[in-house]
């Protein structure tokens, strides 16, 4: 049975060209980048080349890129680092109700440390209103954190407009761009952000490596202590092969992104059109247009999402009900609840995310298989019988 992977938002397959670029740094170029002799300096140059590639992709200066272990660390570094660095100025943080848990949990942690957090609601399309952000800002506000695109429903937020507000009010602005980097153009100056998080495994690079953009002059409390790496901002021996892979992955995205996005958008729009035609009582979650080119999220009434995923998996198709980080939770998605869905409907969600190797024939197969799965599950549902 041929397997079909449609969960690129959870993680992406490794691009062979990325592995090829990394391989020498496991073997003949294995030096510690902090060492002064040739082995170390060879590794150091590779790291700086990757730093420059990332900076060029997002319109930053290479000195503004800090390497991390991934999106979760980058978000924690941005939020906790800014909060503790600015706590004498104020103690108020603003974020949205649909952020990834890598943002929400640091905010909850900071609340226990005496910080105040305002969680801005979203509308039924999943959009944050800049007007609501503006109303929430007080003289004690020190940080706003709003994700560029939601990992579950793919909605693109008005980041540039929120960033302009933050700049006018003198408040730091962080965005979680883990879902957007490598998939759509991102420029830190156009977005008016001070801090931006990214993760390599979301754009065909290695797991366990990412970066945080830190605009010059932005104050952050050091996150890891123990060495002077990253200009003292993040101590730890450089993971040279992974950093090289991150740089190579982003270079490939720069070459391929425009063409890939157009192809994926056509498949996405086909799914948005045809799934409701083939399956009754289906709800599209998130804004129909203002969303990532590769993301579709539906709620299918009268069935349970986990059962649907397991049956699709038995037929060789891998999709998701939402964030991979919470896939073992029995609670419905906080994102779907925030856009106004009931617990019952939220439990029947299906996230389909496309990527570099998605084929038209695979979408054909999904469109044939999914209605059969839904029909069988609804035949066993007492809720569907009573409707």
XYZ file of C-alpha atoms in Angstrom:
387
model
C 0.000 0.000 0.000
C 1.372 3.370 -1.009
C 1.569 5.858 1.854
C 0.436 9.458 1.459
C 1.798 12.129 3.810
C -0.447 15.176 4.288
C 0.764 16.564 7.619
C 3.532 18.932 6.573
C 2.562 21.410 9.320
C 3.636 18.843 11.927
C 7.005 18.222 10.293
C 8.433 18.042 6.805
C 10.471 15.291 5.164
C 14.199 15.931 5.019
C 15.346 17.305 1.672
C 18.216 15.113 0.326
C 20.110 18.248 -0.750
C 20.058 19.426 2.861
C 21.541 16.147 4.053
C 24.218 16.367 1.377
C 25.220 19.809 2.650
C 25.323 18.635 6.265
C 27.227 15.371 5.810
C 30.815 16.768 5.741
C 30.227 18.412 9.141
C 29.645 15.040 10.775
C 32.961 13.639 9.520
C 35.912 15.532 8.038
C 34.686 18.996 9.119
C 33.713 18.003 12.659
C 35.511 20.752 14.600
C 34.107 22.736 17.527
C 33.235 26.153 16.120
C 34.521 27.838 19.283
C 38.049 26.481 18.729
C 40.715 28.777 17.266
C 42.550 26.253 15.101
C 41.622 25.337 11.523
C 39.075 22.626 12.317
C 37.122 25.041 14.498
C 37.369 27.977 12.131
C 36.130 25.841 9.249
C 33.016 25.013 11.277
C 32.679 28.623 12.375
C 32.653 29.835 8.767
C 29.905 27.341 7.880
C 27.819 28.607 10.789
C 28.276 32.224 9.738
C 27.331 31.337 6.154
C 24.073 29.841 7.463
C 23.484 32.884 9.627
C 23.852 35.087 6.559
C 21.468 32.882 4.552
C 18.754 33.149 7.202
C 19.265 36.884 7.590
C 19.043 37.380 3.838
C 15.820 35.390 3.639
C 14.021 37.541 6.228
C 15.638 40.911 5.481
C 17.737 41.017 8.647
C 21.379 41.604 9.492
C 23.381 38.429 10.275
C 24.226 39.789 13.742
C 20.495 39.715 14.537
C 20.207 35.915 14.144
C 20.568 33.703 17.230
C 20.646 29.940 16.736
C 18.406 27.818 18.993
C 17.171 24.243 19.260
C 13.913 25.080 17.450
C 10.657 26.978 17.603
C 9.832 26.165 21.205
C 13.136 27.485 22.502
C 12.953 30.537 20.259
C 9.493 31.402 21.587
C 10.548 30.844 25.185
C 13.689 32.926 24.677
C 11.746 35.794 23.113
C 8.960 35.900 25.686
C 10.827 35.153 28.903
C 13.915 37.012 27.742
C 11.988 40.199 26.989
C 9.822 39.929 30.110
C 12.737 39.594 32.526
C 14.856 42.186 30.731
C 12.052 44.774 30.898
C 10.393 43.941 34.222
C 11.518 47.231 35.763
C 9.704 49.056 32.959
C 6.455 47.094 33.135
C 4.882 43.684 33.665
C 2.139 43.450 31.027
C 2.223 41.056 28.061
C -0.343 40.803 25.264
C -0.879 37.691 23.172
C -3.710 35.941 21.345
C -5.995 33.124 22.427
C -4.891 30.893 19.533
C -1.121 30.902 19.978
C 0.899 27.707 19.945
C 1.465 26.215 23.386
C 5.129 27.209 23.044
C 3.875 30.780 23.501
C 0.911 30.197 25.818
C 2.847 28.109 28.342
C 5.682 30.648 28.799
C 2.993 33.285 29.304
C 1.321 31.136 31.973
C 4.715 30.642 33.614
C 5.270 34.398 33.686
C 1.857 34.943 35.269
C 3.105 32.864 38.199
C 6.092 35.220 38.417
C 3.838 38.264 38.828
C 3.422 39.306 35.192
C 0.000 40.186 33.778
C -1.063 38.619 30.473
C -3.968 39.675 28.260
C -5.213 36.981 25.871
C -6.864 38.683 22.892
C -9.827 36.750 21.412
C -10.204 36.101 17.690
C -13.199 36.315 15.395
C -14.912 33.275 13.882
C -12.363 33.278 11.035
C -9.497 33.108 13.519
C -8.274 36.660 12.960
C -6.859 38.899 15.668
C -8.101 42.485 15.498
C -5.425 45.213 15.679
C -8.111 47.373 17.297
C -8.343 44.896 20.171
C -4.551 44.892 20.487
C -4.512 48.686 20.644
C -7.187 48.732 23.343
C -5.227 46.227 25.425
C -1.994 48.245 25.480
C -1.326 50.023 28.783
C 1.566 52.033 30.171
C 2.858 48.779 31.712
C 2.832 46.825 28.438
C 6.280 45.540 27.469
C 5.641 42.793 24.900
C 3.099 41.741 22.292
C 3.324 38.229 20.821
C 1.050 37.224 17.930
C 1.821 34.327 15.582
C 2.162 35.105 11.895
C 0.137 32.042 10.858
C -1.773 29.607 13.016
C -0.423 26.064 12.974
C -3.884 24.466 13.062
C -6.159 26.565 10.859
C -3.481 28.326 8.794
C -4.877 31.849 9.246
C -2.467 34.673 8.426
C -2.613 37.484 10.964
C -2.285 41.248 10.251
C 1.256 41.254 11.643
C 2.502 44.402 9.893
C -0.427 46.421 11.248
C 0.020 45.086 14.783
C 3.759 45.717 14.542
C 3.170 49.318 13.537
C 0.966 49.774 16.603
C 3.603 48.223 18.849
C 6.310 50.485 17.440
C 4.176 53.595 17.978
C 3.587 52.584 21.598
C 7.194 51.575 22.284
C 6.278 47.945 22.991
C 8.378 45.005 21.827
C 6.661 42.828 19.223
C 7.353 39.112 18.741
C 5.870 36.840 16.098
C 6.017 33.057 15.875
C 6.782 32.475 12.185
C 7.399 28.745 12.488
C 4.602 27.953 9.997
C 5.424 30.689 7.485
C 9.196 30.654 6.973
C 9.985 28.746 3.791
C 6.371 28.840 2.601
C 5.611 32.537 2.040
C 7.808 35.675 1.844
C 8.742 37.044 5.275
C 10.538 40.351 5.873
C 11.120 41.538 9.430
C 11.127 45.206 8.442
C 7.890 44.994 6.476
C 6.314 43.180 9.442
C 7.623 45.707 12.013
C 8.761 42.939 14.374
C 11.491 43.026 17.001
C 11.594 39.258 17.542
C 10.766 36.363 15.214
C 10.924 32.590 15.746
C 11.622 29.906 13.131
C 12.316 26.153 13.055
C 14.173 24.157 10.387
C 12.055 21.005 10.429
C 9.040 22.957 9.169
C 10.803 23.703 5.869
C 12.592 20.459 4.965
C 15.563 20.873 7.306
C 16.734 18.909 10.353
C 14.817 18.612 13.603
C 16.267 20.178 16.729
C 17.524 23.451 15.258
C 15.962 26.864 14.739
C 16.677 30.536 15.173
C 15.426 33.677 16.831
C 15.641 37.011 15.065
C 16.494 39.765 17.564
C 16.385 43.299 16.185
C 19.412 45.411 17.091
C 18.818 47.214 20.386
C 16.215 44.730 21.622
C 16.981 43.769 25.210
C 16.711 40.106 26.221
C 17.734 38.358 29.410
C 20.200 35.579 28.552
C 18.347 32.298 28.191
C 21.127 29.715 28.621
C 24.215 30.398 30.738
C 27.542 28.626 30.523
C 29.491 30.046 27.590
C 29.880 33.062 25.347
C 28.365 31.562 22.192
C 25.973 33.773 20.212
C 27.567 36.876 21.736
C 26.657 35.627 25.207
C 22.962 35.388 24.396
C 22.698 31.584 24.172
C 25.399 29.359 25.656
C 25.887 25.870 24.201
C 28.276 24.096 21.864
C 27.244 24.852 18.293
C 25.332 22.055 16.569
C 27.248 22.703 13.370
C 25.703 20.051 11.085
C 22.166 21.088 12.032
C 22.923 24.793 11.623
C 24.412 24.084 8.197
C 21.243 22.133 7.364
C 19.082 25.047 8.478
C 20.962 27.388 6.167
C 20.822 24.981 3.241
C 17.090 24.372 3.740
C 16.337 28.073 3.699
C 18.428 28.571 0.553
C 16.406 25.854 -1.198
C 13.155 27.470 -0.084
C 14.310 30.771 -1.522
C 14.702 29.047 -4.902
C 11.530 26.951 -4.837
C 9.024 28.736 -2.594
C 7.118 30.801 -5.161
C 6.449 27.881 -7.499
C 5.651 25.498 -4.635
C 3.214 27.928 -3.030
C 1.293 28.384 -6.268
C 0.975 24.630 -6.780
C -0.056 24.003 -3.177
C -2.585 26.815 -3.239
C -4.298 25.260 -6.247
C -4.549 21.920 -4.403
C -5.683 23.681 -1.217
C -8.470 25.519 -3.031
C -9.576 22.293 -4.673
C -9.902 20.664 -1.248
C -11.796 23.662 0.115
C -14.226 23.423 -2.808
C -14.657 19.657 -3.193
C -14.680 18.233 0.332
C -17.938 20.030 1.295
C -19.422 18.887 -2.041
C -18.570 15.258 -1.326
C -19.329 15.216 2.420
C -22.406 16.919 3.924
C -22.229 19.021 7.082
C -18.590 20.053 6.860
C -17.263 23.366 8.213
C -14.127 25.085 6.898
C -12.127 26.387 9.843
C -10.244 29.639 9.376
C -10.443 32.421 6.848
C -11.103 31.055 3.325
C -8.496 33.301 1.668
C -6.260 34.838 4.326
C -4.471 31.576 5.086
C -1.297 29.658 4.298
C -1.089 28.223 0.770
C -0.730 24.669 2.098
C -3.247 24.498 4.970
C -6.842 23.216 5.046
C -8.769 22.535 8.248
C -12.320 21.155 8.374
C -14.683 20.148 11.138
C -16.774 17.173 10.063
C -19.909 16.843 12.154
C -21.078 13.668 13.907
C -17.724 11.907 13.957
C -14.688 11.845 16.242
C -11.438 13.126 14.781
C -9.131 10.489 16.227
C -11.219 7.659 14.771
C -11.129 9.381 11.392
C -7.325 9.717 11.551
C -6.832 6.081 12.507
C -9.017 4.868 9.648
C -7.242 7.136 7.172
C -3.919 5.864 8.485
C -5.047 2.258 7.933
C -5.656 3.262 4.321
C -2.182 4.816 4.025
C -3.073 8.495 4.468
C -1.482 10.594 7.230
C -3.347 13.740 8.299
C -3.868 15.462 11.659
C -6.527 16.813 13.975
C -4.380 19.801 14.902
C -1.026 20.535 16.491
C 1.369 17.579 16.704
C 2.513 18.881 20.099
C -0.898 18.144 21.635
C -1.914 15.090 19.596
C -2.099 12.865 22.707
C -4.492 15.211 24.509
C -8.168 14.279 24.806
C -9.148 17.932 25.046
C -10.515 19.635 21.927
C -8.295 22.180 20.200
C -8.112 25.509 22.037
C -7.892 27.151 18.610
C -11.181 25.672 17.404
C -12.893 26.572 20.678
C -11.565 30.129 20.342
C -13.221 30.553 16.918
C -16.544 29.557 18.447
C -16.926 25.849 17.727
C -18.631 23.623 20.285
C -16.660 20.825 21.969
C -18.594 18.281 19.922
C -17.786 19.861 16.563
C -14.195 20.706 17.512
C -13.560 17.022 18.249
C -14.293 16.208 14.604
C -11.552 18.311 13.051
C -9.241 17.305 10.219
C -6.099 19.236 9.281
C -4.615 18.605 5.829
C -1.278 20.267 5.099
C 0.611 20.020 1.836
C 4.274 20.276 0.947
C 7.146 19.935 -1.479
C 6.400 16.363 -2.490
C 2.594 16.410 -2.456
C 1.182 15.184 -5.760
C -2.148 15.858 -7.461
C -2.784 12.097 -7.512
C -2.495 12.000 -3.718
C -5.205 14.632 -3.392
C -7.334 12.592 -5.797
C -6.871 9.598 -3.495
C -7.788 11.589 -0.387
C -10.943 12.905 -2.049
C -11.976 9.344 -2.891
C -11.099 7.877 0.506
C -12.272 10.505 2.987
C -16.003 10.344 2.113
C -15.923 6.549 2.547
C -14.298 6.893 5.977
C -16.786 9.544 7.092
C -19.746 7.497 5.869
C -18.635 4.430 7.840
C -18.027 6.436 11.035
C -21.329 8.273 10.762
C -23.130 4.946 10.330
C -21.930 4.090 13.851
C -22.713 7.496 15.349
C -25.855 7.865 17.480
C -25.604 11.621 17.003
C -25.856 11.283 13.228
C -28.879 9.002 13.561
C -30.693 11.591 15.698
C -30.095 14.619 13.507
